[in-house]
Short mmCIF file of C-alpha atoms and ligand atoms in Angstrom, two decimals:
data_model
loop_
_atom_site.label_atom_id
_atom_site.label_comp_id
_atom_site.label_asym_id
_atom_site.label_seq_id
_atom_site.Cartn_x
_atom_site.Cartn_y
_atom_site.Cartn_z
CA MET A 13 91.97 67.88 193.02
CA THR A 14 90.75 69.61 189.91
CA PHE A 15 93.09 70.12 187.00
CA SER A 16 92.08 72.72 184.49
CA ARG A 17 95.04 73.76 182.35
CA PHE A 18 95.22 70.80 179.98
CA LYS A 19 91.78 69.31 180.36
CA ASN A 20 90.67 70.50 176.92
CA LEU A 21 93.44 68.59 175.17
CA PRO A 22 92.08 65.32 173.79
CA PRO A 23 94.12 62.15 174.40
CA TYR A 24 97.13 62.02 172.06
CA PRO A 25 96.52 60.29 168.68
CA PHE A 26 98.44 57.10 169.56
CA PRO A 27 96.43 56.08 172.66
CA ARG A 28 93.28 56.95 170.68
CA MET A 29 94.40 54.61 167.91
CA ARG A 30 95.18 51.85 170.43
CA SER A 31 91.65 52.14 171.88
CA LEU A 32 90.19 52.04 168.38
CA LEU A 33 92.01 48.79 167.61
CA ALA A 34 91.59 47.16 171.03
CA GLY A 35 89.93 43.77 170.85
CA ILE A 36 90.51 43.29 167.10
CA THR A 37 92.84 40.41 166.17
CA PRO A 38 94.55 40.63 162.77
CA GLU A 39 93.52 37.80 160.41
CA ASP A 40 96.70 37.83 158.36
CA THR A 41 100.02 39.06 159.70
CA SER A 42 102.20 38.17 156.70
CA ALA A 43 102.67 41.89 155.88
CA ALA A 44 102.04 43.29 159.38
CA LEU A 45 103.69 46.66 159.98
CA ASN A 46 103.34 49.63 162.29
CA MET A 47 102.92 52.52 159.85
CA SER A 48 101.46 54.90 162.43
CA LEU A 49 104.57 56.22 164.21
CA GLY A 50 106.98 58.62 162.43
CA GLU A 51 110.08 56.96 163.81
CA PRO A 52 112.65 56.38 161.03
CA GLN A 53 113.88 52.79 161.05
CA HIS A 54 116.92 53.38 158.83
CA GLN A 55 120.34 52.75 160.36
CA VAL A 56 121.64 54.93 163.18
CA PRO A 57 124.92 56.51 161.96
CA SER A 58 127.64 54.60 163.81
CA PHE A 59 129.98 57.62 164.04
CA VAL A 60 127.35 59.20 166.28
CA THR A 61 127.10 56.29 168.70
CA ASP A 62 130.90 55.98 168.76
CA ILE A 63 131.11 59.55 170.04
CA LEU A 64 128.47 58.90 172.70
CA HIS A 65 130.63 56.05 173.94
CA ASP A 66 133.94 57.92 173.70
CA GLN A 67 132.55 60.90 175.61
CA ARG A 68 130.97 58.86 178.40
CA ALA A 69 133.32 60.26 181.09
CA SER A 70 131.59 63.65 180.79
CA TYR A 71 128.28 62.31 182.10
CA ASN A 72 129.49 63.53 185.50
CA LYS A 73 129.17 67.16 184.36
CA TYR A 74 126.18 69.47 184.20
CA PRO A 75 125.95 70.58 180.57
CA PRO A 76 125.58 74.25 179.51
CA VAL A 77 121.96 75.22 178.77
CA GLN A 78 123.00 77.28 175.70
CA GLY A 79 125.11 74.44 174.26
CA THR A 80 128.84 73.84 174.04
CA GLU A 81 130.90 75.89 171.62
CA ALA A 82 131.36 72.82 169.41
CA TRP A 83 127.59 72.23 169.30
CA GLN A 84 126.91 75.93 168.57
CA GLN A 85 129.46 75.96 165.76
CA ALA A 86 128.11 72.79 164.18
CA VAL A 87 124.48 73.95 164.25
CA SER A 88 125.21 77.51 163.13
CA GLY A 89 127.44 76.14 160.35
CA TRP A 90 124.70 73.80 159.19
CA LEU A 91 122.05 76.55 159.27
CA ILE A 92 124.31 78.88 157.31
CA ARG A 93 125.08 76.25 154.64
CA ARG A 94 121.51 74.96 154.40
CA ASN A 95 119.92 78.41 154.15
CA GLY A 96 122.60 80.06 151.99
CA LEU A 97 123.30 82.66 154.71
CA SER A 98 126.43 84.75 154.87
CA ALA A 99 129.15 83.73 157.33
CA GLY A 100 128.50 84.80 160.90
CA MET A 101 124.78 85.38 160.38
CA VAL A 102 123.92 82.68 162.93
CA GLY A 103 125.80 82.57 166.22
CA SER A 104 125.31 81.55 169.82
CA GLU A 105 122.81 84.41 170.32
CA ASN A 106 120.49 82.72 167.79
CA LEU A 107 120.50 79.16 169.19
CA VAL A 108 118.81 77.04 171.84
CA PRO A 109 119.61 73.30 172.17
CA LEU A 110 116.53 71.15 172.72
CA ASN A 111 115.86 67.56 173.70
CA GLY A 112 114.23 67.03 170.30
CA SER A 113 112.09 69.73 168.75
CA ARG A 114 108.81 68.61 170.35
CA GLU A 115 109.53 69.97 173.81
CA GLY A 116 110.59 73.30 172.26
CA LEU A 117 107.49 73.51 170.05
CA PHE A 118 105.44 73.01 173.20
CA SER A 119 107.30 75.39 175.51
CA ILE A 120 107.59 78.23 172.98
CA GLY A 121 104.03 79.02 174.08
CA LEU A 122 105.27 79.90 177.58
CA VAL A 123 107.87 82.25 176.12
CA ALA A 124 106.04 83.90 173.24
CA ILE A 125 102.49 84.23 174.57
CA GLY A 126 101.76 86.88 177.16
CA ARG A 127 98.70 86.97 179.38
CA GLN A 128 97.08 89.37 176.93
CA LYS A 129 97.70 90.63 173.42
CA ASN A 130 96.47 94.17 172.79
CA GLY A 131 94.18 93.84 175.81
CA GLN A 132 92.57 90.54 174.71
CA ILE A 133 93.02 86.79 175.16
CA PRO A 134 95.96 85.89 172.90
CA LEU A 135 95.50 83.76 169.80
CA VAL A 136 97.62 81.01 168.27
CA LEU A 137 97.31 80.19 164.57
CA SER A 138 97.78 76.57 163.57
CA PRO A 139 97.47 74.48 160.44
CA ASN A 140 94.79 71.77 160.47
CA PRO A 141 95.69 68.86 160.49
CA PHE A 142 98.72 69.64 162.62
CA TYR A 143 101.47 68.31 164.86
CA GLN A 144 99.67 68.00 168.20
CA PRO A 145 102.16 69.80 170.50
CA TYR A 146 101.09 73.09 168.82
CA ALA A 147 97.81 72.72 170.71
CA GLY A 148 99.76 72.15 173.93
CA ALA A 149 101.75 75.34 173.37
CA ALA A 150 98.57 77.39 173.19
CA GLN A 151 96.82 75.61 176.04
CA SER A 152 99.74 75.90 178.47
CA ALA A 153 99.82 79.67 177.94
CA GLY A 154 96.04 80.18 178.23
CA ALA A 155 95.68 81.20 174.57
CA GLU A 156 92.92 80.31 172.12
CA THR A 157 93.78 78.57 168.86
CA LEU A 158 92.46 79.15 165.36
CA TYR A 159 92.91 76.14 163.08
CA PHE A 160 93.28 76.54 159.31
CA SER A 161 92.90 73.76 156.80
CA GLY A 162 95.36 73.97 153.94
CA ASP A 163 94.71 76.30 151.04
CA ALA A 164 95.19 74.66 147.62
CA ALA A 165 96.25 78.02 146.13
CA LEU A 166 99.07 78.16 148.73
CA ASP A 167 100.42 74.63 148.16
CA GLY A 168 98.28 73.45 151.06
CA MET A 169 99.65 76.01 153.53
CA PRO A 170 97.29 77.89 155.90
CA ASP A 171 96.11 81.29 154.67
CA TYR A 172 96.77 83.35 157.80
CA ALA A 173 96.94 86.54 155.73
CA SER A 174 93.20 86.24 155.05
CA LEU A 175 92.39 86.97 158.70
CA PRO A 176 90.76 90.26 159.63
CA GLU A 177 92.85 92.96 161.26
CA ASP A 178 91.30 92.54 164.74
CA VAL A 179 92.17 88.82 164.77
CA LEU A 180 95.74 89.42 163.65
CA ARG A 181 96.11 92.03 166.38
CA ARG A 182 95.25 89.33 168.95
CA THR A 183 97.71 86.84 167.45
CA ALA A 184 100.71 86.01 169.64
CA LEU A 185 102.08 82.96 167.83
CA ALA A 186 101.64 81.24 164.45
CA PHE A 187 102.89 77.82 163.39
CA ILE A 188 103.97 76.83 159.91
CA CYS A 189 104.94 73.21 159.29
CA ASN A 190 107.22 72.99 156.24
CA PRO A 191 107.28 70.33 154.82
CA SER A 192 103.79 69.85 156.16
CA ASN A 193 102.95 66.85 158.29
CA PRO A 194 100.91 64.87 157.30
CA GLU A 195 100.29 66.22 153.77
CA GLY A 196 103.94 66.44 152.65
CA GLY A 197 103.54 69.82 150.92
CA LEU A 198 106.18 72.55 150.61
CA ALA A 199 105.70 76.25 151.32
CA SER A 200 106.75 78.63 148.56
CA ARG A 201 109.29 81.40 149.10
CA ASP A 202 106.59 84.03 148.47
CA TYR A 203 104.26 82.49 151.03
CA LEU A 204 106.98 82.40 153.68
CA ALA A 205 107.98 86.01 152.96
CA GLN A 206 104.35 87.05 153.31
CA MET A 207 104.12 85.25 156.68
CA VAL A 208 107.29 86.96 157.94
CA GLY A 209 105.83 90.33 156.93
CA LEU A 210 102.59 89.51 158.73
CA ALA A 211 104.41 88.46 161.92
CA ARG A 212 106.35 91.73 161.93
CA LYS A 213 103.37 93.93 161.12
CA TYR A 214 101.26 92.44 163.93
CA ASP A 215 104.20 91.65 166.22
CA PHE A 216 103.66 87.93 166.77
CA THR A 217 106.16 85.04 166.86
CA LEU A 218 106.31 83.04 163.65
CA VAL A 219 107.39 79.45 164.23
CA GLY A 220 108.74 77.36 161.36
CA ASP A 221 108.58 73.67 162.21
CA GLU A 222 111.21 72.38 159.77
CA CYS A 223 111.60 68.96 161.34
CA TYR A 224 111.18 67.22 157.93
CA SER A 225 113.29 69.71 155.94
CA GLU A 226 115.95 67.15 154.96
CA ILE A 227 113.55 64.47 153.70
CA TYR A 228 112.40 65.58 150.27
CA ASP A 229 111.88 64.30 146.76
CA ASP A 230 113.47 66.60 144.16
CA LYS A 231 113.41 70.12 145.61
CA PRO A 232 114.86 71.13 148.99
CA PRO A 233 112.25 72.95 151.08
CA VAL A 234 112.94 76.68 151.49
CA GLY A 235 113.91 77.55 155.07
CA LEU A 236 112.38 80.49 156.92
CA LEU A 237 115.83 81.81 157.87
CA ASP A 238 116.77 81.83 154.18
CA VAL A 239 113.65 83.91 153.46
CA CYS A 240 114.50 86.34 156.28
CA ALA A 241 118.00 86.85 154.85
CA GLU A 242 116.57 87.44 151.39
CA LEU A 243 114.20 90.09 152.78
CA VAL A 244 117.19 91.94 154.23
CA ARG A 245 119.00 91.76 150.86
CA ARG A 246 115.93 93.26 149.21
CA GLY A 247 115.88 96.06 151.78
CA LEU A 248 112.63 94.73 153.32
CA GLY A 249 114.00 93.38 156.59
CA ASN A 250 115.81 94.66 159.62
CA SER A 251 119.57 94.27 159.01
CA ASP A 252 120.25 94.63 162.77
CA ASN A 253 118.00 91.65 163.48
CA PRO A 254 117.46 89.71 160.24
CA PHE A 255 115.40 87.01 161.98
CA GLN A 256 113.12 89.42 163.82
CA ASN A 257 109.92 87.69 165.09
CA VAL A 258 110.99 84.36 163.56
CA VAL A 259 112.24 81.07 165.01
CA VAL A 260 112.70 77.69 163.34
CA PHE A 261 112.83 74.24 164.92
CA ASN A 262 114.70 71.23 163.63
CA SER A 263 116.19 68.03 164.96
CA LEU A 264 118.22 64.94 164.18
CA SER A 265 115.20 62.65 164.61
CA LYS A 266 114.17 62.48 160.95
CA ARG A 267 117.32 63.84 159.26
CA SER A 268 119.71 61.39 160.88
CA ASN A 269 117.42 58.56 162.10
CA LEU A 270 118.11 59.58 165.70
CA ALA A 271 114.64 59.97 167.21
CA GLY A 272 115.84 58.34 170.43
CA LEU A 273 118.85 60.64 170.87
CA ARG A 274 116.44 63.52 171.59
CA SER A 275 118.51 66.23 170.00
CA GLY A 276 117.18 69.31 168.27
CA PHE A 277 117.32 73.07 168.36
CA MET A 278 115.46 76.32 168.05
CA ALA A 279 117.13 79.09 166.02
CA GLY A 280 116.28 82.66 165.09
CA ASP A 281 115.43 85.99 166.68
CA PRO A 282 117.91 86.69 169.56
CA ASP A 283 115.16 88.32 171.65
CA ILE A 284 113.08 85.12 171.57
CA VAL A 285 116.23 83.01 172.10
CA ARG A 286 117.29 85.07 175.14
CA GLU A 287 113.88 84.75 176.75
CA THR A 288 113.77 81.01 176.03
CA LEU A 289 117.20 80.52 177.60
CA ARG A 290 116.05 82.53 180.62
CA MET A 291 113.14 80.09 181.03
CA ARG A 292 115.36 77.07 180.44
CA THR A 293 117.90 78.09 183.09
CA TYR A 294 115.02 77.74 185.56
CA GLY A 295 113.21 74.72 184.21
CA GLY A 296 114.85 73.27 181.11
CA ALA A 297 116.76 70.01 180.78
CA PRO A 298 120.03 70.71 178.94
CA LEU A 299 121.40 68.14 176.51
CA PRO A 300 123.99 65.84 178.14
CA LEU A 301 127.54 66.61 176.99
CA PRO A 302 128.02 63.31 175.09
CA VAL A 303 124.74 64.01 173.25
CA GLN A 304 125.94 67.52 172.35
CA ALA A 305 129.23 66.14 171.02
CA ALA A 306 127.51 63.41 169.00
CA SER A 307 124.93 65.89 167.68
CA ALA A 308 127.66 68.29 166.55
CA ALA A 309 129.21 65.50 164.47
CA ALA A 310 125.82 64.62 162.96
CA TRP A 311 125.11 68.24 161.94
CA ASN A 312 128.59 68.44 160.41
CA ASP A 313 127.97 65.45 158.13
CA GLU A 314 125.75 65.42 155.03
CA ALA A 315 126.78 62.08 153.51
CA HIS A 316 124.50 60.03 155.75
CA VAL A 317 121.64 62.48 155.10
CA GLU A 318 122.00 62.17 151.32
CA ALA A 319 122.02 58.37 151.60
CA ASN A 320 118.92 58.58 153.75
CA ARG A 321 117.13 60.78 151.24
CA ALA A 322 117.92 58.34 148.44
CA LEU A 323 116.26 55.56 150.46
CA TYR A 324 113.13 57.67 150.91
CA ARG A 325 112.95 58.43 147.17
CA ARG A 326 112.93 54.73 146.40
CA LYS A 327 110.11 54.30 148.90
CA PHE A 328 108.14 57.19 147.33
CA ASP A 329 108.51 55.23 144.04
CA LEU A 330 107.15 52.10 145.71
CA ALA A 331 104.25 53.99 147.27
CA GLU A 332 103.43 55.53 143.89
CA ARG A 333 103.55 52.12 142.21
CA TYR A 334 101.01 50.57 144.59
CA LEU A 335 98.85 53.55 145.53
CA GLY A 336 99.22 55.99 142.61
CA GLY A 337 95.83 56.99 141.21
CA LYS A 338 94.04 55.72 144.34
CA PHE A 339 92.78 57.54 147.44
CA ASP A 340 93.90 60.97 146.14
CA PHE A 341 97.50 59.74 146.44
CA THR A 342 100.10 62.49 146.17
CA ARG A 343 103.80 61.68 146.08
CA PRO A 344 105.17 63.59 149.10
CA ALA A 345 107.29 66.60 148.05
CA GLY A 346 108.73 66.50 151.57
CA GLY A 347 108.54 64.37 154.70
CA PHE A 348 107.70 60.68 154.71
CA CYS A 349 103.94 60.53 155.30
CA LEU A 350 101.17 59.41 152.99
CA TRP A 351 97.84 61.16 153.49
CA LEU A 352 95.23 58.99 151.85
CA LYS A 353 91.59 59.87 151.36
CA VAL A 354 89.76 56.65 152.14
CA GLY A 355 86.21 57.78 152.98
CA ASP A 356 86.15 57.11 156.71
CA GLY A 357 89.64 57.13 158.26
CA GLU A 358 88.72 55.33 161.50
CA LYS A 359 86.91 52.58 159.61
CA ALA A 360 89.85 52.13 157.22
CA CYS A 361 92.28 52.05 160.15
CA ARG A 362 90.30 49.27 161.85
CA GLU A 363 90.01 47.38 158.57
CA LEU A 364 93.76 47.56 157.83
CA TRP A 365 94.51 46.26 161.30
CA ARG A 366 91.86 43.50 161.16
CA ALA A 367 92.73 42.26 157.69
CA ALA A 368 96.49 42.79 157.60
CA GLY A 369 97.92 43.79 160.99
CA ILE A 370 98.91 47.19 159.54
CA LYS A 371 98.69 50.16 161.87
CA CYS A 372 98.00 53.69 160.67
CA LEU A 373 96.54 56.85 162.18
CA PRO A 374 93.03 58.03 161.38
CA GLY A 375 93.30 61.61 160.09
CA VAL A 376 90.53 62.73 162.42
CA TYR A 377 92.94 62.38 165.39
CA LEU A 378 95.36 64.85 163.78
CA ALA A 379 92.86 67.65 163.18
CA ARG A 380 90.29 69.68 165.09
CA PRO A 381 86.66 70.14 164.07
CA ASP A 382 85.46 73.51 162.80
CA ALA A 383 82.58 75.47 164.34
CA ASP A 384 80.07 73.20 162.54
CA GLY A 385 81.71 70.07 163.96
CA HIS A 386 83.25 69.10 160.60
CA ASN A 387 86.71 67.55 160.97
CA VAL A 388 88.85 68.02 157.86
CA GLY A 389 90.91 64.91 158.74
CA MET A 390 87.92 62.57 158.96
CA PRO A 391 88.16 61.00 155.47
CA TYR A 392 91.93 60.42 155.71
CA ILE A 393 94.50 58.05 157.13
CA ARG A 394 98.17 58.81 157.67
CA LEU A 395 100.78 56.17 156.87
CA VAL A 396 104.51 56.68 157.40
CA LEU A 397 107.23 55.31 155.11
CA VAL A 398 109.79 54.77 157.86
CA HIS A 399 110.57 51.07 157.36
CA ASP A 400 113.01 49.47 154.95
CA GLU A 401 111.76 48.62 151.46
CA LYS A 402 111.70 44.90 152.22
CA LEU A 403 109.08 45.38 154.92
CA LEU A 404 107.34 48.26 153.20
CA GLU A 405 106.62 46.79 149.79
CA PRO A 406 104.39 43.88 150.94
CA ALA A 407 102.58 46.25 153.31
CA LEU A 408 101.88 48.77 150.53
CA GLU A 409 100.58 46.00 148.29
CA LYS A 410 98.34 44.75 151.09
CA ILE A 411 97.02 48.28 151.74
CA ALA A 412 96.08 48.70 148.08
CA ILE A 413 94.22 45.35 148.14
CA THR A 414 92.55 45.77 151.52
CA LEU A 415 91.26 49.30 151.05
C1 LIG B 5 105.84 67.92 162.31
C2 LIG B 5 106.73 67.47 163.42
N1 LIG B 5 107.41 68.39 164.09
C3 LIG B 5 108.22 68.05 165.10
C4 LIG B 5 108.35 66.73 165.50
C5 LIG B 5 109.21 66.45 166.69
O1 LIG B 5 110.23 65.59 166.52
P1 LIG B 5 111.42 65.53 167.54
O2 LIG B 5 110.91 65.94 168.90
O3 LIG B 5 111.82 64.11 167.53
O4 LIG B 5 112.44 66.48 167.05
C6 LIG B 5 107.66 65.73 164.82
C7 LIG B 5 107.78 64.33 165.22
O5 LIG B 5 107.15 63.44 164.77
C8 LIG B 5 106.82 66.11 163.75
O6 LIG B 5 106.12 65.21 163.06
#
């Protein structure tokens, strides 16, 4: 058999890292830590697991693809509060439940990318480095992808507005990751408004990956739905469809330390939502009813999220103490990744593993090379601050010494 659809996707970063480290035995494991995987290790909120248990009798039911009313109310309520929207601005017509945001970020390609855009092969715009499922979204729909390294003048966000007219006319989908993974930068309100305008002018789907929106240092990241509402208030949007051309993705994985619950959502333009639900009634896996009930409770509670954020701030302090002034260290404005410039990321990754049993990801696995073969991620490593301080502090000290 020959498989062609996904053959251009390189192996995912984690198996690549495992191959890179294969055969190397760590010399000192006193501060060993896996800092490669963005899986928050803080406590799972017990009120969530209590609900999963209490609702166990409903595992005998097929769950609704569009979500239960309680789930819809919890998520729309959260989106309205978080984005400062007026009551009723988000409803069931704006929401799709997802088994975590990753599967939605991948399958949005099947919904939003047609076979052609203005008579040509469609294009997807992606940041570089980027969350790897964006490449899968393009590949599954037969689109080509243009990768943009961050623009310093735009707080590290990709400058899609600099593209020529003919390229924008081919664009079917554009991804923005805010806060950005791995760099931890935040998009400005002006930048987001410009991107919404671009998406509407050239009629493409603008995706806001806001998976890290609740992990931030001192300033909450601005949401794309908030920006859409503001455009309407300024008379620049479509009041009949305030989220026209725009969808955002979020989940409980980072916000609530529930990566294993697999619970997220897509929200925004009802036309995109309707088409996504049409696809999902044929091939989607709806969230089990106990998961929907537990998720609703998690979206309705902010106390555990605030406590979580406080823990991350203390860890940003620790990271700054050990790594500040080294390797182009920047305290993350959002998210929980460190993006360190170490010269040769693969070499540093091997060295950290060999000397200290610390795992990280070479930046080169998170980015794509440009036309000249230059990979913007090559000099970097990504480390995640997902462990408790007690485990993290010795590892950070060891990293500073080893590198
Ligand atoms: C930037 C970004 N977006 C989305 C996700 C998806 O997370 P989940 O599928 O757990 O919601 C991740 C996970 O690491 C991520 O880093």
